[in-house]
Coordinates of C-alpha atoms in Angstrom, one line a residue:
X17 CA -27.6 181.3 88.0
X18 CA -25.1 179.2 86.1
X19 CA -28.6 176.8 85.7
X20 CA -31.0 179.4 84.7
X21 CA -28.6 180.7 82.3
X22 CA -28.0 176.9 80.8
X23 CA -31.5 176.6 80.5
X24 CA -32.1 179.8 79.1
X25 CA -29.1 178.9 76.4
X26 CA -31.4 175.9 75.5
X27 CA -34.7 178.3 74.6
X28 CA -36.7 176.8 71.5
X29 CA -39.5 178.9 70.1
X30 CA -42.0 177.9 67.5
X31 CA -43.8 179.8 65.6
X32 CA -47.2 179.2 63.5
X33 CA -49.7 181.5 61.3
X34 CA -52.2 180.7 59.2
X35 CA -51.0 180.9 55.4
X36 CA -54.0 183.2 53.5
X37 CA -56.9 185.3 54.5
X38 CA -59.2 187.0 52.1
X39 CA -61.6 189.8 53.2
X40 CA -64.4 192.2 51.8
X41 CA -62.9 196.1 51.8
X42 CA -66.1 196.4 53.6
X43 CA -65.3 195.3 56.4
X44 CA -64.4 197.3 59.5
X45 CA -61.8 195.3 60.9
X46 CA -59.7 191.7 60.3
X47 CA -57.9 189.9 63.1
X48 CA -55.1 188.2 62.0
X49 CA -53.9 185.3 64.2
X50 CA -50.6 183.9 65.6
X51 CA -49.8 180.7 68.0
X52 CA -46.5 179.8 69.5
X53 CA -44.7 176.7 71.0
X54 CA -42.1 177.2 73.8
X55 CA -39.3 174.6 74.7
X56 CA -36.8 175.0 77.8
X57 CA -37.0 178.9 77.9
X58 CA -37.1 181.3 80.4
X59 CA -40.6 181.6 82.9
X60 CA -40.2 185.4 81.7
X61 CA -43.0 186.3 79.0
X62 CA -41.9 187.0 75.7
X63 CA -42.0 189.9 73.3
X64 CA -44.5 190.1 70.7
X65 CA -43.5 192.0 67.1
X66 CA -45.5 192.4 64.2
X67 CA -44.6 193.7 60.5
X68 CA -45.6 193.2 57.4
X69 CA -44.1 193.2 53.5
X70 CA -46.7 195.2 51.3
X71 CA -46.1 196.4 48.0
X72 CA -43.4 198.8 48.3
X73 CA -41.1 197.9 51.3
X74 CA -41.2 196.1 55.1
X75 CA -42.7 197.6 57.6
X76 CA -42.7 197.4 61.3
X77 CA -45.5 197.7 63.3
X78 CA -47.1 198.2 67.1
X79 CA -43.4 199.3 67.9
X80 CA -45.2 201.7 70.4
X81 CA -47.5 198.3 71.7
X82 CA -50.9 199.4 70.0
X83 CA -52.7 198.9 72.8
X84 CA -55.7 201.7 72.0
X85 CA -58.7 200.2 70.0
X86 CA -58.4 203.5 68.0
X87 CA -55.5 203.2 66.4
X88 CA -54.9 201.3 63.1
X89 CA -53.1 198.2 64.2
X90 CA -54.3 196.7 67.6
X91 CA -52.2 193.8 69.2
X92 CA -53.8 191.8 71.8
X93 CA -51.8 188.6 73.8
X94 CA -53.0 186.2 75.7
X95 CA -49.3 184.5 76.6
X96 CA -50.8 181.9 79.0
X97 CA -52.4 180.4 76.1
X98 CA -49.8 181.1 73.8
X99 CA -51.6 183.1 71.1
X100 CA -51.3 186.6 70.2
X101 CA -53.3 188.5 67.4
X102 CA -53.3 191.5 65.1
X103 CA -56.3 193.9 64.3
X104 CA -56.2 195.7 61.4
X105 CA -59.0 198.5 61.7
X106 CA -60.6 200.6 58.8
X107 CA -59.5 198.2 55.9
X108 CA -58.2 199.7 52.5
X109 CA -56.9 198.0 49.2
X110 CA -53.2 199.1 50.7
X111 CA -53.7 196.9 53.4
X112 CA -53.4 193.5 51.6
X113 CA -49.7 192.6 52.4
X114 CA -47.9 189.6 53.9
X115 CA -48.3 189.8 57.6
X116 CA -45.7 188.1 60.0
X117 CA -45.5 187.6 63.6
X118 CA -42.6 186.9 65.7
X119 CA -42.3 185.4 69.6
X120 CA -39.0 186.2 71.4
X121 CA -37.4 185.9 74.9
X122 CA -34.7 188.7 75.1
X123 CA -33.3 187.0 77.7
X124 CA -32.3 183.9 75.9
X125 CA -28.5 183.6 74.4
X126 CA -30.1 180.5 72.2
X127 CA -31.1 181.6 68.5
X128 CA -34.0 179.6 68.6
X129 CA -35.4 181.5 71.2
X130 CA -36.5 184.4 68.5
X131 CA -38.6 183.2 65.8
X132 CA -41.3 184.4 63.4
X133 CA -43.9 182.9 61.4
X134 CA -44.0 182.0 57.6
X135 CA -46.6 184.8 57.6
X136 CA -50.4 185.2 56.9
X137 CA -50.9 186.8 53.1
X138 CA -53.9 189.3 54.2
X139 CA -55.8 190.2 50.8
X140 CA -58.0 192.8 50.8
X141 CA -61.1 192.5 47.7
X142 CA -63.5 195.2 46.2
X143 CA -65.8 191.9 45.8
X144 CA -67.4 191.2 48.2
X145 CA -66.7 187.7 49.8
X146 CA -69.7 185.6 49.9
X147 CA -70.1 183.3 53.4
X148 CA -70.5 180.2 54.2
X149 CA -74.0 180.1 54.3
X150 CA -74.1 182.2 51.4
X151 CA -72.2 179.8 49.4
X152 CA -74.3 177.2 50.5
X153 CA -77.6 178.6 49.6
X154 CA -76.3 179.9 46.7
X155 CA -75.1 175.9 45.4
X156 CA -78.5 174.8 46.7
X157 CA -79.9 177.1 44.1
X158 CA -77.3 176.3 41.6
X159 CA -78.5 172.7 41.8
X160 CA -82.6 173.3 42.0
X161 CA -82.1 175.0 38.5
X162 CA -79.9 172.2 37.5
X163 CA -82.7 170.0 38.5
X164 CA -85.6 172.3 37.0
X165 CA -83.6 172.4 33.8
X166 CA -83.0 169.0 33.8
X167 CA -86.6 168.3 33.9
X168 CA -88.0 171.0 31.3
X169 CA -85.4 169.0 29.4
X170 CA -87.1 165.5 29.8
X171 CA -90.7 167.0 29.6
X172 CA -89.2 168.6 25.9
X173 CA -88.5 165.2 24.8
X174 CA -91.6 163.5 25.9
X175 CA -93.6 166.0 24.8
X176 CA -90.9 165.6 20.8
X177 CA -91.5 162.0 20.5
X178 CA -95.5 162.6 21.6
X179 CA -95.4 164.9 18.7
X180 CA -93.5 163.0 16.4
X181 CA -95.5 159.9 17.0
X182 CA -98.9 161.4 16.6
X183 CA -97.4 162.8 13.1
X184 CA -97.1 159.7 12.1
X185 CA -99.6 158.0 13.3
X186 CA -101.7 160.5 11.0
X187 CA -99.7 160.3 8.1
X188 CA -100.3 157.1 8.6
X189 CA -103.9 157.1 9.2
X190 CA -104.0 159.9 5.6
X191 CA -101.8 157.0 3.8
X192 CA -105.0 154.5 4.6
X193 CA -107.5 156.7 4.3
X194 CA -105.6 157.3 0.3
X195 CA -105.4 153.8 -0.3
X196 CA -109.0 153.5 0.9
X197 CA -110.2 156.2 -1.4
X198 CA -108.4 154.2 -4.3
X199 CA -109.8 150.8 -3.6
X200 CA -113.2 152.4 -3.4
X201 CA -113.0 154.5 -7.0
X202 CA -111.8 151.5 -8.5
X203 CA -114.7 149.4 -7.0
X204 CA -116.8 151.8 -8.9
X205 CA -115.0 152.3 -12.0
X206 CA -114.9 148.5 -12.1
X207 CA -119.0 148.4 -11.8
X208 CA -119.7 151.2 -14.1
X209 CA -117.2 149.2 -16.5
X210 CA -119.1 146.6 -16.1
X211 CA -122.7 147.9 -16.4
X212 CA -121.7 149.7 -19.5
X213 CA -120.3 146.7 -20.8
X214 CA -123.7 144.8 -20.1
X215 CA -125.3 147.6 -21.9
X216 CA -123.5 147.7 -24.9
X217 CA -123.7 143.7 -25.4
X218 CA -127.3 143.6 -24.7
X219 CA -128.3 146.6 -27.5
X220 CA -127.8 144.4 -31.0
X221 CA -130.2 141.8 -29.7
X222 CA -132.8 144.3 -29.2
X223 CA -132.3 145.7 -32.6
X224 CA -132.4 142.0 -34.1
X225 CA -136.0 141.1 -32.7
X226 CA -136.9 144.7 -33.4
X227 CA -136.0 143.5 -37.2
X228 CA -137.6 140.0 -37.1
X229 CA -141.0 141.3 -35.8
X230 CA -140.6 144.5 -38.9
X231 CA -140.3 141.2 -41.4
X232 CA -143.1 138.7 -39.9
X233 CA -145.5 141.6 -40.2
X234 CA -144.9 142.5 -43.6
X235 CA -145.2 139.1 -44.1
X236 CA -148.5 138.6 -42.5
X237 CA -150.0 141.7 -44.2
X238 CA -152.1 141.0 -47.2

């Protein structure tokens, strides 16, 4: 007895919880999850407790064992494996509180041999809370219209510089087709400059032998 008792002075519990859990009000039901670690304590099973801190004060919970799937709070233990959970059933906004769960061995003279968890922050969202596969397909999506943007994008600028480039390859085309247009009229101008300037030299000559033949024949006649 003296050994059992020295042994069950020397009781170390550990307790663990996950730190956050964020559910959709939508839900029916959340299962909030608690693991423990036993050193040196008695083969007796321990005692299970649940409460939780909400917004207005602490409350305890499953004092009675919540052992019926209708109630509210359902506690389920599966002490060989060392895990116990916590159901919460028909999830309201009032629900999101900071849940903790605590191991103990009644037994045990050793304060180590009661110990809670640093408790599992339950919060409870009017969004709903997209999955993981919902997430996924949703950043697949996200990064096809990345993608599709990203190539309208490209197509935009090809399709600028094409523009730009045709602009002014025609302005540049107009520009040669000007300068052509002014090479050409002064081609002309220069040859009807030049006709008209063979014209006008060429008249007093005419008007000289028209002269000279007036005199010989009035010199001929009798």
């Amino acid at each position: 007895d003296q050994r059992n008792a020295g042994a069950a002075s020397d009781c170390k519990v550990s307790v663990s919880q996950p730190g956050h859990l964020t559910v959709d009000y939508t839900q029916e039901a959340v299962t909030l999850k608690c693991s423990f670690s036993t050193a040196g304590c008695p083969a007796e099973p321990p005692v299970s407790l649940w409460f939780r801190y909400g917004a207005y004060q602490p409350e305890s919970l499953c004092l009675d064992g919540c052992r019926s799937e209708a109630d509210k709070f359902v506690v389920r233990e599966a002490l060989a494996e060392k895990q116990v959970s916590l159901t919460v059933n028909r999830l309201a906004f009032n629900d999101s509180a900071i849940y903790i769960c605590g191991i103990a061995f009644p037994s045990s003279r050793d304060s180590r041999a009661k110990r809670t968890g640093e408790g599992t922050t339950l919060v409870v969202r009017e969004i709903k809370v997209l999955s993981k596969e919902m997430q996924s397909v949703l950043i697949a999506l996200l990064s096809l219209l990345s993608i599709y943007v990203t190539g309208v994008l490209a197509i935009f600028i090809v399709l600028s510089k094409s523009k730009s480039n045709t602009l002014r390859n025609k302005e540049t085309e107009d520009s040669q087709k000007k300068k052509s247009a002014r090479r050409i009229f002064r081609e002309i101008a220069q040859e009807l400059y030049s006709k008209r300037h063979v014209e006008t030299s060429q008249e007093p000559e005419k008007d000289n032998t028209y002269e000279n033949r007036r005199v010989l024949s009035n010199y001929e006649r009798p």
